[in-house]
Short mmCIF file of C-alpha atoms and ligand atoms in Angstrom, two decimals:
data_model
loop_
_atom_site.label_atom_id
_atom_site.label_comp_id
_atom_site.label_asym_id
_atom_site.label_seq_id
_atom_site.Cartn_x
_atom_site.Cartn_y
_atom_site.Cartn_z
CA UNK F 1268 122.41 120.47 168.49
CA UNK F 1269 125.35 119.04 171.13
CA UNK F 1270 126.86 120.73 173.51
CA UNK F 1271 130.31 121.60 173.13
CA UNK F 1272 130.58 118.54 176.61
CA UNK F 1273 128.88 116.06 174.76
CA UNK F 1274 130.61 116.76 171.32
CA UNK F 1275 134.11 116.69 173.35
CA UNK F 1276 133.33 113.85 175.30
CA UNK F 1277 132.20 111.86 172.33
CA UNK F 1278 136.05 112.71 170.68
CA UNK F 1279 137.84 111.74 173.27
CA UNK F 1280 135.64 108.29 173.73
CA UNK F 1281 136.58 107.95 169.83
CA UNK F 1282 140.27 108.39 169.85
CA UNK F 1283 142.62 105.75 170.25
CA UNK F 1284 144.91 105.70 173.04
CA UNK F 1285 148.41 105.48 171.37
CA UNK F 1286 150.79 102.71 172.99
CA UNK F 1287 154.28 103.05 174.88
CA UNK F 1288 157.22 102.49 173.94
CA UNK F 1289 161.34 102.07 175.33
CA UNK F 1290 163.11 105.50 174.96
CA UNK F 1291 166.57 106.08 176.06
CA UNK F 1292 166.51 108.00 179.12
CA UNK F 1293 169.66 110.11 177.08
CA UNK F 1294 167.66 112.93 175.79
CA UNK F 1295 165.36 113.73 178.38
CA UNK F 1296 164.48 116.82 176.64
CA UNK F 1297 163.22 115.11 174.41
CA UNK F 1298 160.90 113.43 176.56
CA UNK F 1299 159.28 116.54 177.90
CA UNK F 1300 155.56 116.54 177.89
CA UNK F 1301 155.58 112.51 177.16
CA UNK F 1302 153.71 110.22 179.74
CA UNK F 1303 155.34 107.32 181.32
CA UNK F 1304 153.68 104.18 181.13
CA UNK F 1305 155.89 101.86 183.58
CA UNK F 1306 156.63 102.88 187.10
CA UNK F 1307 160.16 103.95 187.36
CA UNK F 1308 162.63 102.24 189.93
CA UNK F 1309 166.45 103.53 190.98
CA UNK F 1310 168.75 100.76 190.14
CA UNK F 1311 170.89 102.92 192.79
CA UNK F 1312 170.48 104.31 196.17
CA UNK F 1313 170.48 108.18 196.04
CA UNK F 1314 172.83 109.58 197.25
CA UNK F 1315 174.84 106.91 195.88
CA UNK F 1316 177.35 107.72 198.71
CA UNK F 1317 177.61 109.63 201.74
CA UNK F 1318 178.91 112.97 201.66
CA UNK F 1319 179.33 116.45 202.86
CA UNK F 1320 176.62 119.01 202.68
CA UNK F 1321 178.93 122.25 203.38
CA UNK F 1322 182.62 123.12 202.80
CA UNK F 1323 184.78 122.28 205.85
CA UNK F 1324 186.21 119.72 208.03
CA UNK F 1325 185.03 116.26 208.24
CA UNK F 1326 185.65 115.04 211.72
CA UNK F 1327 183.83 112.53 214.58
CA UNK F 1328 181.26 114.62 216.34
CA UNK F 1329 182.54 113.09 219.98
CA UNK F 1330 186.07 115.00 219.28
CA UNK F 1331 184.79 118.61 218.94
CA UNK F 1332 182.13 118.16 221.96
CA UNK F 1333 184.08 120.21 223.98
CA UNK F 1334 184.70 123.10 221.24
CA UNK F 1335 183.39 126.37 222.07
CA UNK F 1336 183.79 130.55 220.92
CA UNK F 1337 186.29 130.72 223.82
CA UNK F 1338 187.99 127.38 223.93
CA UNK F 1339 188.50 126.20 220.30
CA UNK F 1340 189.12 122.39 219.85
CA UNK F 1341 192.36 121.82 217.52
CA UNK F 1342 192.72 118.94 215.09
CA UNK F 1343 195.43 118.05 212.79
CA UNK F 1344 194.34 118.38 209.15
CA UNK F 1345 194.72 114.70 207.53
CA UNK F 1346 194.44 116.86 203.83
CA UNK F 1347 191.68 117.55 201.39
CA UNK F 1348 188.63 115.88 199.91
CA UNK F 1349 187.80 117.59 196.27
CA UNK F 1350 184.09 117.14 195.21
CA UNK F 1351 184.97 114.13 192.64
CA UNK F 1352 187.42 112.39 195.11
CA UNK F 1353 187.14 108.50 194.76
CA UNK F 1354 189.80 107.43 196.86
CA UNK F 1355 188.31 105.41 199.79
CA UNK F 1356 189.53 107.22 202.63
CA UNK F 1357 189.62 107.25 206.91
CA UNK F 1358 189.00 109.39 209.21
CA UNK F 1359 191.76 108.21 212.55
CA UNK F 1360 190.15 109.56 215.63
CA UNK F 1361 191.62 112.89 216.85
CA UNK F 1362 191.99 114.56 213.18
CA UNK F 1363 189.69 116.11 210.39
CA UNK F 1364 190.15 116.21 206.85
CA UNK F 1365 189.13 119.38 204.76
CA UNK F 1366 185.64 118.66 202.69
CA UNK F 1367 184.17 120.34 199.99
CA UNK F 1368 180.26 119.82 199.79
CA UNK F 1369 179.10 117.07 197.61
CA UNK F 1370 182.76 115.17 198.91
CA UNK F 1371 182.66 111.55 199.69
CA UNK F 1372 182.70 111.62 203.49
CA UNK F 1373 186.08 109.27 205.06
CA UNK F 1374 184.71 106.21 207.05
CA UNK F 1375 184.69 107.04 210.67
CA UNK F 1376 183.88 110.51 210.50
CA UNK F 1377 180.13 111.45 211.46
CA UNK F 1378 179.71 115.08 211.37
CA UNK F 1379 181.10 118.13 209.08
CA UNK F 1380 181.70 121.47 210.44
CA UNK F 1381 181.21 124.03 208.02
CA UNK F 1382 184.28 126.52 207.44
CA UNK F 1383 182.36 129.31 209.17
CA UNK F 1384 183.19 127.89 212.14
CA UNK F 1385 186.90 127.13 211.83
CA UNK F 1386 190.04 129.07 211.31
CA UNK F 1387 189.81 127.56 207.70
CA UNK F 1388 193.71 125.99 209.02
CA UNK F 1389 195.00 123.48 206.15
CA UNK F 1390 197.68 121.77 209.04
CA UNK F 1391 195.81 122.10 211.81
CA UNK F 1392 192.70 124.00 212.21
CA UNK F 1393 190.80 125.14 215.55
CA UNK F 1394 187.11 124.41 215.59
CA UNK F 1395 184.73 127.02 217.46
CA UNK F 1396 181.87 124.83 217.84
CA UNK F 1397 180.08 121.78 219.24
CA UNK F 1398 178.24 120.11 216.83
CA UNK F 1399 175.42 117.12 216.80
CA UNK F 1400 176.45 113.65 214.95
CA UNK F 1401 175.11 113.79 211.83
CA UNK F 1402 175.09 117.56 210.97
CA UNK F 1403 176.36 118.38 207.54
CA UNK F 1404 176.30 114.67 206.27
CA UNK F 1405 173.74 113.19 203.32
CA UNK F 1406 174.24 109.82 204.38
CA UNK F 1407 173.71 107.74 200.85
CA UNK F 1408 170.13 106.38 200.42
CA UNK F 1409 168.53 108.54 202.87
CA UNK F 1410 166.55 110.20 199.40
CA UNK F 1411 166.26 107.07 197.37
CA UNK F 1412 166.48 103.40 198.68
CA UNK F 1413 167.98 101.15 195.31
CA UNK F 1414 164.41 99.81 194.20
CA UNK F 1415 162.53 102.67 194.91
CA UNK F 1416 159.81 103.95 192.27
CA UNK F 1417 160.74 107.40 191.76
CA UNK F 1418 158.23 108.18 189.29
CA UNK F 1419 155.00 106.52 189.04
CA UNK F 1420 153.01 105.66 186.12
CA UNK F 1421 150.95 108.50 184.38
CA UNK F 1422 153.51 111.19 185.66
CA UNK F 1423 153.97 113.70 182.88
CA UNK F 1424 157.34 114.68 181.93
CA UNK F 1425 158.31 117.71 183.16
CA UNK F 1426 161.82 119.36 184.29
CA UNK F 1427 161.58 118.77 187.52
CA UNK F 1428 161.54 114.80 186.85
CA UNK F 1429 164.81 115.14 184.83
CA UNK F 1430 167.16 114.83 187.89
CA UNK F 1431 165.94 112.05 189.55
CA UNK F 1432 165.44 110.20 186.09
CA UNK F 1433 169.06 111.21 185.41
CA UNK F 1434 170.07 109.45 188.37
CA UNK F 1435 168.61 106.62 188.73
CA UNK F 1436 170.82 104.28 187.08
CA UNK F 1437 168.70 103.02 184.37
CA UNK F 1438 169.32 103.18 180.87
CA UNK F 1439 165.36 103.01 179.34
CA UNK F 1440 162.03 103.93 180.56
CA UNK F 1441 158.77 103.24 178.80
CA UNK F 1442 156.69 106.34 177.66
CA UNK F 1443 153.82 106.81 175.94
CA UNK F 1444 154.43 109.16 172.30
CA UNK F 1445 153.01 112.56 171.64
CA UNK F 1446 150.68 112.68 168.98
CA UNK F 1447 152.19 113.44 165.19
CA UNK F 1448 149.42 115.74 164.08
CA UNK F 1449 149.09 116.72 160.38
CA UNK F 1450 147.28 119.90 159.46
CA UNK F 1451 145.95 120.10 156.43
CA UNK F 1452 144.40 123.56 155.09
CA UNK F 1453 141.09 123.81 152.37
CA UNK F 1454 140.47 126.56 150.69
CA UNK F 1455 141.10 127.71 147.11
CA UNK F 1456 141.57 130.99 148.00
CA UNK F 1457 145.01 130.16 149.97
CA UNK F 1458 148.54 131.57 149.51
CA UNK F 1459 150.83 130.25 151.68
CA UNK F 1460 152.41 132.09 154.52
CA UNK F 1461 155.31 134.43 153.42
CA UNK F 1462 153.26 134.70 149.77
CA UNK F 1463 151.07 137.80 148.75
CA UNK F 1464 147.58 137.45 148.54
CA UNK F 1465 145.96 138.87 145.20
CA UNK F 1466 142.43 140.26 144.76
CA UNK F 1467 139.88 137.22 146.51
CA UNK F 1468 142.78 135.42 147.97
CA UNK F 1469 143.86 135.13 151.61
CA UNK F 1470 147.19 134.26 153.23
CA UNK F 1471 146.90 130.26 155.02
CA UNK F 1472 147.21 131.51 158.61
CA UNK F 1473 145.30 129.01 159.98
CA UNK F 1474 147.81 126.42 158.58
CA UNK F 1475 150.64 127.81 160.95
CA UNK F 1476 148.39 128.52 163.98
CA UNK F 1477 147.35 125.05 164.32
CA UNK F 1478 150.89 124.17 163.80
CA UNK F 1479 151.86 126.57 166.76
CA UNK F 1480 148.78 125.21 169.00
CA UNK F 1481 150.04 121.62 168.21
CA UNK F 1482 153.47 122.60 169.59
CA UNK F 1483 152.39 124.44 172.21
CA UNK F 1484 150.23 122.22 173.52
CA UNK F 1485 153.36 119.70 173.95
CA UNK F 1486 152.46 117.37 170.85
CA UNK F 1487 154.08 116.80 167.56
CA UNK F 1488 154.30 118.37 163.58
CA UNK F 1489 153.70 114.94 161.26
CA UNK F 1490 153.03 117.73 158.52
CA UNK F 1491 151.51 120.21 156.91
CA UNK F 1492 149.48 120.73 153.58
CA UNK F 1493 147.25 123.19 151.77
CA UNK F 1494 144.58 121.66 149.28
CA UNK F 1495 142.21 123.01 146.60
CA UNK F 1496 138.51 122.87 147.27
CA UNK F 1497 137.44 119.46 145.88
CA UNK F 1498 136.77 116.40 147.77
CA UNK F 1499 138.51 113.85 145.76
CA UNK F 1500 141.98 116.24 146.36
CA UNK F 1501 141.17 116.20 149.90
CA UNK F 1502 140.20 112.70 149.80
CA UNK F 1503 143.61 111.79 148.27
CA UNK F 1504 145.83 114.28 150.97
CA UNK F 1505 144.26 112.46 153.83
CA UNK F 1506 144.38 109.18 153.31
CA UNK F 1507 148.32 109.90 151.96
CA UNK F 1508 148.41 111.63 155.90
CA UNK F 1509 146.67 108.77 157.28
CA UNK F 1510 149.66 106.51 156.97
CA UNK F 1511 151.81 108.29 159.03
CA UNK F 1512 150.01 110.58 160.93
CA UNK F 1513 148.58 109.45 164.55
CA UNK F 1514 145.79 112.54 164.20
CA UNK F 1515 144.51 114.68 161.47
CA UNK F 1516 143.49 118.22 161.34
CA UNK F 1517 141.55 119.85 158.55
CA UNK F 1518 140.37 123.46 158.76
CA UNK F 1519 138.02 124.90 156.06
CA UNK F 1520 135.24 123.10 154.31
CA UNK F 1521 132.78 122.31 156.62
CA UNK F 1522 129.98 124.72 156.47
CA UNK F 1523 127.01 125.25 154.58
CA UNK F 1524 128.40 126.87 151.21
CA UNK F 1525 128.68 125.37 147.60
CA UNK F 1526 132.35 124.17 147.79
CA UNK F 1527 132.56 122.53 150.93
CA UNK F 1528 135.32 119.73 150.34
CA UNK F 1529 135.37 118.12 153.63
CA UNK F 1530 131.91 117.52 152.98
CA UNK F 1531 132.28 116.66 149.76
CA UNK F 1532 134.43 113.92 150.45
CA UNK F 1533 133.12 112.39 153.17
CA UNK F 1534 129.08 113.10 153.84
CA UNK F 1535 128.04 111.09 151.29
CA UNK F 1536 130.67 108.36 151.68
CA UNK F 1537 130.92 105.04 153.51
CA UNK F 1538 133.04 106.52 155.65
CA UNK F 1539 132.46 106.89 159.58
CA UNK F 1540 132.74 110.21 159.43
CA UNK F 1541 130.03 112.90 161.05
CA UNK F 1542 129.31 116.31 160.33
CA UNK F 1543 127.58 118.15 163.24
CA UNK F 1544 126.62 121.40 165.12
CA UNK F 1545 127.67 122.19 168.08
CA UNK F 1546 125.79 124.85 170.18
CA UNK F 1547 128.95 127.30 170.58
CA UNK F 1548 129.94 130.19 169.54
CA UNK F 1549 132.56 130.42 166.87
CA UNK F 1550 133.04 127.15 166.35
CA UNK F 1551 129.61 125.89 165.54
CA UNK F 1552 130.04 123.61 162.56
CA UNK F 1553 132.41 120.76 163.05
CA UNK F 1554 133.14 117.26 161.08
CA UNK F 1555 135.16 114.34 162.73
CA UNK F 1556 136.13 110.95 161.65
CA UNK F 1557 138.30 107.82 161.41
CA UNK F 1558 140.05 107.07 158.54
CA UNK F 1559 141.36 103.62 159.29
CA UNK F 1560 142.70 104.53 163.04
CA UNK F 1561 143.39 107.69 162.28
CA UNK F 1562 141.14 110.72 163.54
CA UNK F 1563 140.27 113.31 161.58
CA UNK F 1564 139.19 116.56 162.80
CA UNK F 1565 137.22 118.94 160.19
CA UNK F 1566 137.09 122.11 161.85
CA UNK F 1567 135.43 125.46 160.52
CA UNK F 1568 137.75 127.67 158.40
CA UNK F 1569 137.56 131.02 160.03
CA UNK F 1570 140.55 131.20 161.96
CA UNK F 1571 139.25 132.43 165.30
CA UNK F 1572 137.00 129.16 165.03
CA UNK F 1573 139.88 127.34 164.15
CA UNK F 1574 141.78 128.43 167.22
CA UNK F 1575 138.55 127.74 169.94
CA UNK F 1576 137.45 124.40 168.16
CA UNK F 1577 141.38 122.97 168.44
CA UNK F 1578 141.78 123.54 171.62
CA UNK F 1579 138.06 122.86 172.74
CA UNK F 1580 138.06 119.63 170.93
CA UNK F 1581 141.45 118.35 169.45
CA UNK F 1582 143.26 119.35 172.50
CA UNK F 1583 141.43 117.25 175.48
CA UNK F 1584 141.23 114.39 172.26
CA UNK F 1585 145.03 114.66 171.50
CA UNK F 1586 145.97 115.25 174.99
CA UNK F 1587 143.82 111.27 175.64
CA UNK F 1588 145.94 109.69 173.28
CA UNK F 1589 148.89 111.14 174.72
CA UNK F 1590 147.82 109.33 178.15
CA UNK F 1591 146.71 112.56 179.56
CA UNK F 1592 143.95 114.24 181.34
CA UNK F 1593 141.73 115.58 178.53
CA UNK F 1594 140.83 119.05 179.94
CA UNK F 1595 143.19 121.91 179.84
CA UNK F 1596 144.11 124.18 182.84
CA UNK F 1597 140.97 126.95 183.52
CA UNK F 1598 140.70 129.52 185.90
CA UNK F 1599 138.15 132.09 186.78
CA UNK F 1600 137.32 135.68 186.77
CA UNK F 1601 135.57 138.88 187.00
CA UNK F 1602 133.82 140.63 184.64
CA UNK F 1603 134.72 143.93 184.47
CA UNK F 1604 132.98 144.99 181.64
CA UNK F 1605 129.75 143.65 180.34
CA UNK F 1606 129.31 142.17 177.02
CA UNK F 1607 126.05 140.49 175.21
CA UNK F 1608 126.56 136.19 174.80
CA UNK F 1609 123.96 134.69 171.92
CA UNK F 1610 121.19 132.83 173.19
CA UNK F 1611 120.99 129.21 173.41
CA UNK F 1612 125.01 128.92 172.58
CA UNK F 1613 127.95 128.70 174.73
CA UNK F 1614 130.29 131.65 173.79
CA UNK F 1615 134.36 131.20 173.96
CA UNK F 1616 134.78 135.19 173.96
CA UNK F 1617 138.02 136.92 173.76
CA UNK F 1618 138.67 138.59 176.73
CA UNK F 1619 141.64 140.57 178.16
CA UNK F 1620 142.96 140.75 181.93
CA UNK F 1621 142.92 143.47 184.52
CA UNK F 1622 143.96 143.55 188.04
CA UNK F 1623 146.51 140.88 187.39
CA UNK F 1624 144.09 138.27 186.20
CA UNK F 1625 141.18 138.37 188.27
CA UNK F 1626 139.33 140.80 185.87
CA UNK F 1627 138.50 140.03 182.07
CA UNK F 1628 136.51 142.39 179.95
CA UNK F 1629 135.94 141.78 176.29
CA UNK F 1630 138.01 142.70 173.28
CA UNK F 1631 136.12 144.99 170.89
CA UNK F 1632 134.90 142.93 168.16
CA UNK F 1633 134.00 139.48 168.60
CA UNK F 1634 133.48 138.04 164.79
CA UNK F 1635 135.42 134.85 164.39
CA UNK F 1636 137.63 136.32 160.98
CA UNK F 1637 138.91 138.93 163.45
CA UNK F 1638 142.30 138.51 163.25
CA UNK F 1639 143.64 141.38 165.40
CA UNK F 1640 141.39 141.25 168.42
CA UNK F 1641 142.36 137.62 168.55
CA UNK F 1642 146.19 138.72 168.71
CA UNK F 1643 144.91 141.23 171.45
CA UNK F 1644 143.04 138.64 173.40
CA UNK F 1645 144.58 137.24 176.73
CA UNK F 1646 141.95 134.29 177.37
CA UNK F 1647 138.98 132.94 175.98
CA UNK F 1648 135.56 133.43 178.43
CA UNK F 1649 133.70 130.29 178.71
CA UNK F 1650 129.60 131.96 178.66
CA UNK F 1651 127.04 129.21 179.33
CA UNK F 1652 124.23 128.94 176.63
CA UNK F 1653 121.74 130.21 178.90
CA UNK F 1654 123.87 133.35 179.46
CA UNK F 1655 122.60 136.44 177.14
CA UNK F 1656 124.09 139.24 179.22
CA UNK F 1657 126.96 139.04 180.66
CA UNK F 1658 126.98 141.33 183.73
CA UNK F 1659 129.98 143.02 185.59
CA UNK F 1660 130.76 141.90 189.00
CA UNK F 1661 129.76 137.97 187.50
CA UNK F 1662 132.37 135.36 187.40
CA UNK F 1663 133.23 133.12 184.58
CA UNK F 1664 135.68 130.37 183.91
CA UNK F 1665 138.47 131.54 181.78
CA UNK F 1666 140.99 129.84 179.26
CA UNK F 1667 143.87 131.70 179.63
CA UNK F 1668 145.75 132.17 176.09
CA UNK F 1669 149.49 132.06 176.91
CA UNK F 1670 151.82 134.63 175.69
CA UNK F 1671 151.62 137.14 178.56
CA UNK F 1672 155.20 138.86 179.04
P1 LIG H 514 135.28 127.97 155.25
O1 LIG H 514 135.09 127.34 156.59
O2 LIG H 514 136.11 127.16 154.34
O3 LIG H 514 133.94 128.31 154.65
O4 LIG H 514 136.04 129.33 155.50
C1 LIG H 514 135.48 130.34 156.29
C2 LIG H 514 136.34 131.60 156.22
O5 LIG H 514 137.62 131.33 156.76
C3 LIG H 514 136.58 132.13 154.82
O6 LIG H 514 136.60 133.55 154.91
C4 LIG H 514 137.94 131.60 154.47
O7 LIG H 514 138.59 132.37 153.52
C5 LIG H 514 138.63 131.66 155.81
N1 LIG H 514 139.67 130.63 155.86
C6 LIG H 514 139.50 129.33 155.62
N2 LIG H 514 140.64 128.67 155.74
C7 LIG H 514 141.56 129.58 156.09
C8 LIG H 514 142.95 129.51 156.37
N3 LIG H 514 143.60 128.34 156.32
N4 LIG H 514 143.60 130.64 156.70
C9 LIG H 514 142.93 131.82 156.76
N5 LIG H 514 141.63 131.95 156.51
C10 LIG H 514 140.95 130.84 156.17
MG1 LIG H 515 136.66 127.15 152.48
#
C-alpha cells in the first residue's frame, strides 16, 4: 500500500501545470486567488504627485520657525487646495494655502501644518508651532519609483495586492488560471439535491460538497453531473468533460463491490489510469488518471472520504496547476481527549477545538457515511500509521475545516 505522501506526491508530479495568460487588470476581483506569472512593474511613480498627509496649511517650513504656543506666526491664506485639485499652483514665500490631505502640494511649499495647530483662519491664520521640512508631505515616488516591480512572480492574488495593482498604471498583467474542475457523481442510487430520496436511494451530497470544496479552495465550477453505474455511461460523461474541463473529479465507484463503474471503465482499458490503496483512513481506495491532459480523480463514494481524499489529494494537485504551493495551511494541537487510530493507517479524524484552538478531541463517531459528525467537526487530525492510541496531552498536526463563526 502507499502512503497518503507518496500517493500525493505522485498526483501532483502527474498534473499539468496550466499556462498564463493576459487579463485585464479591470476586475481584480476576479483575479483573486489567481497566480501571476510575470513580475509586475508601475508604469507610474507612486504617489504620482506630492501631496499633503493631514488637513491644514501648506507653507515653507523656514517661515513658521519662529512659531510657538505663545508667539503664533501669522500668514496670509493664498485660498484652498480640495483633494482632486489639478491646478498647478505656488506657494510665494510669506503665505500658506489651506490643504486637505491627499491635496497636490503648491511648488515651493515644504512642510504642512496640520489644523490642530492653527486657528483654522481662511484669510489669515496664526500658526502655533515650529515644524521640520518635510513633515506632513508624501513627496511623489517616495513608495514606488516608475519601473518598480511591485509584485513579483508567484505572488498569489489576494486583497491586499489590489491597491498597488490598481495603481500602477498598467492596463494587463499575466496570470496563471484557476483550475475548471468538473465533478461528476456515480451511483445509481442518486437523487439530486433538493429531490426526495425513496426506499434504497440517497440524496447526491457529495456532488455539491465537492462543488463547495472546489470554491472554497479558490478554484473554479467547469460542471457538474450525476451518472448511472455503468462504465460505458461514465466512460461517455468524462471524455464529454474532458474537453473543457482542466481537472476531473469522480466520487463513487471505486471500491471492491459488483458495480464499480470507475473501474469498470477504466481497469481493464488502455487507458493510463491506476486504481490503488492508500494506507489512510477514510479514504483508502482511490483511482486517478489522464484522459488526454486531463486528470481524473476517482475518489471513494462515502462522503466523509470524499471530503478527506479532495482535499488530501485534489487540493495540493489542483492547487500545482494553479502555480501554487501544493500543501494546504496545518497547524497543531492538543489532545484533549483520547481516541483509538487503526493500525498501520494514517487516520484524518474529525476533531473539534477547545481552548481556542490549541485543544482537539474527537467527534463521537468516526465512520466515513457519518454525515452529522462531519458537519460537527472543526478540523481533521492528521494520526500517523504507527499511532494506535492516541493519548491526551500528545500533539498532532491539524487541518483546520473552515466555517468557525
Ligand atoms: P461507493 O464508493 O460508490 O461504493 O459508495 C460508498 C457509499 O457512499 C455508498 O453508501 C453510497 O451510497 C455513498 N455515496 C456514493 N456516492 C454518493 C454521493 N454522491 N452522495 C452521497 N452518498 C454517496
Ligand atoms: Mg457507488
Amino acid at each position: 500500500m502507499l502512503t497518503y505522501e507518496q500517493y500525493q506526491q505522485r498526483l501532483v508530479d502527474a498534473v499539468p501545470r496550466l499556462p498564463a495568460e493576459e487579463v485585464a487588470v479591470t476586475d481584480p476581483v476576479a483575479l483573486l486567488g489567481r497566480v501571476i506569472a510575470t513580475p509586475v512593474r508601475s508604469a507610474v511613480p507612486l504617489p504620482g504627485f506630492t501631496n499633503s498627509a493631514m488637513d491644514g496649511y501648506a507653507v515653507r517650513a523656514a517661515d513658521i520657525a519662529a512659531a510657538s504656543e505663545r508667539s503664533p506666526v501669522t500668514l496670509p491664506v493664498a485660498g484652498d487646495i480640495p483633494a482632486g485639485d489639478t491646478r498647478s499652483l505656488r506657494l510665494e514665500p510669506g503665505t500658506a494655502w489651506r490643504i486637505m490631505t491627499g491635496a497636490p502640494v503648491p511648488d515651493g511649499a515644504d512642510t504642512v501644518v496640520q489644523v490642530e495647530l492653527t486657528d483654522a483662519g481662511t484669510e489669515q491664520v496664526a500658526i502655533r508651532a515650529a515644524l521640520p521640512e518635510g513633515a506632513a508631505v508624501r513627496h511623489a515616488g517616495e513608495d514606488v519609483v516608475a519601473g518598480d516591480e511591485v509584485l513579483p512572480a508567484g505572488t498569489l492574488l489576494h486583497p491586499r495586492h489590489v491597491p498597488v495593482l490598481a495603481s500602477a498604471g498598467v492596463q494587463r498583467i499575466s496570470a496563471i488560471r484557476r483550475p475548471r474542475i468538473a465533478i461528476v457523481s456515480t451511483g445509481d442510487e442518486l437523487v439530486p439535491i433538493g429531490g426526495e430520496a425513496g426506499h434504497g436511494q440517497v440524496v447526491d451530497s457529495n456532488g455539491p460538497m465537492l462543488a463547495a470544496l472546489v470554491h472554497e479552495g479558490g478554484f473554479e465550477l467547469a460542471a457538474t453531473r450525476r451518472v448511472g453505474d455503468t462504465g460505458d455511461e461514465v466512460r461517455a460523461v468524462l471524455t464529454e468533460l474532458a474537453a473543457d474541463a482542466d481537472l476531473i473529479v469522480t466520487t463513487g465507484g471505486v471500491s471492491a463491490g459488483a458495480f464499480e463503474p470507475l473501474k469498470l471503465a477504466f481497469e481493464d482499458s488502455d487507458d493510463d489510469f491506476d486504481f490503488v490503496k492508500v494506507s489512510m483512513q477514510p479514504g483508502k481506495p482511490q483511482g486517478f488518471g489522464m484522459l488526454g491532459d486531463t486528470p481524473v480523480f476517482a475518489l471513494p463514494g462515502n462522503p466523509v472520504s470524499s471530503l478527506v481524499s479532495f482535499l488530501i489529494f485534489v487540493a495540493p494537485a489542483a492547487r500545482t496547476m494553479a502555480g501554487r504551493s501544493p500543501a494546504l495551511p496545518t497547524g497543531t494541537a492538543r489532545v484533549g481527549e483520547r481516541w483509538q487510530s487503526p493500525p498501520g493507517r494514517t487516520q484524518f479524524a474529525r476533531v473539534v477545538y477547545d481552548d481556542e484552538g490549541r485543544v482537539v478531541r474527537p467527534v463521537g463517531e468516526q465512520g466515513s457515511h457519518v454525515l452529522g459528525g462531519l458537519a460537527g467537526s472543526q478540523a481533521l487530525a492528521i494520526v500517523p500509521g504507527d499511532t494506535t492510541e492516541v493519548a491526551v496531552g500528545e500533539t498532532v498536526a491539524v487541518i483546520p475545516l473552515a466555517g468557525l463563526a
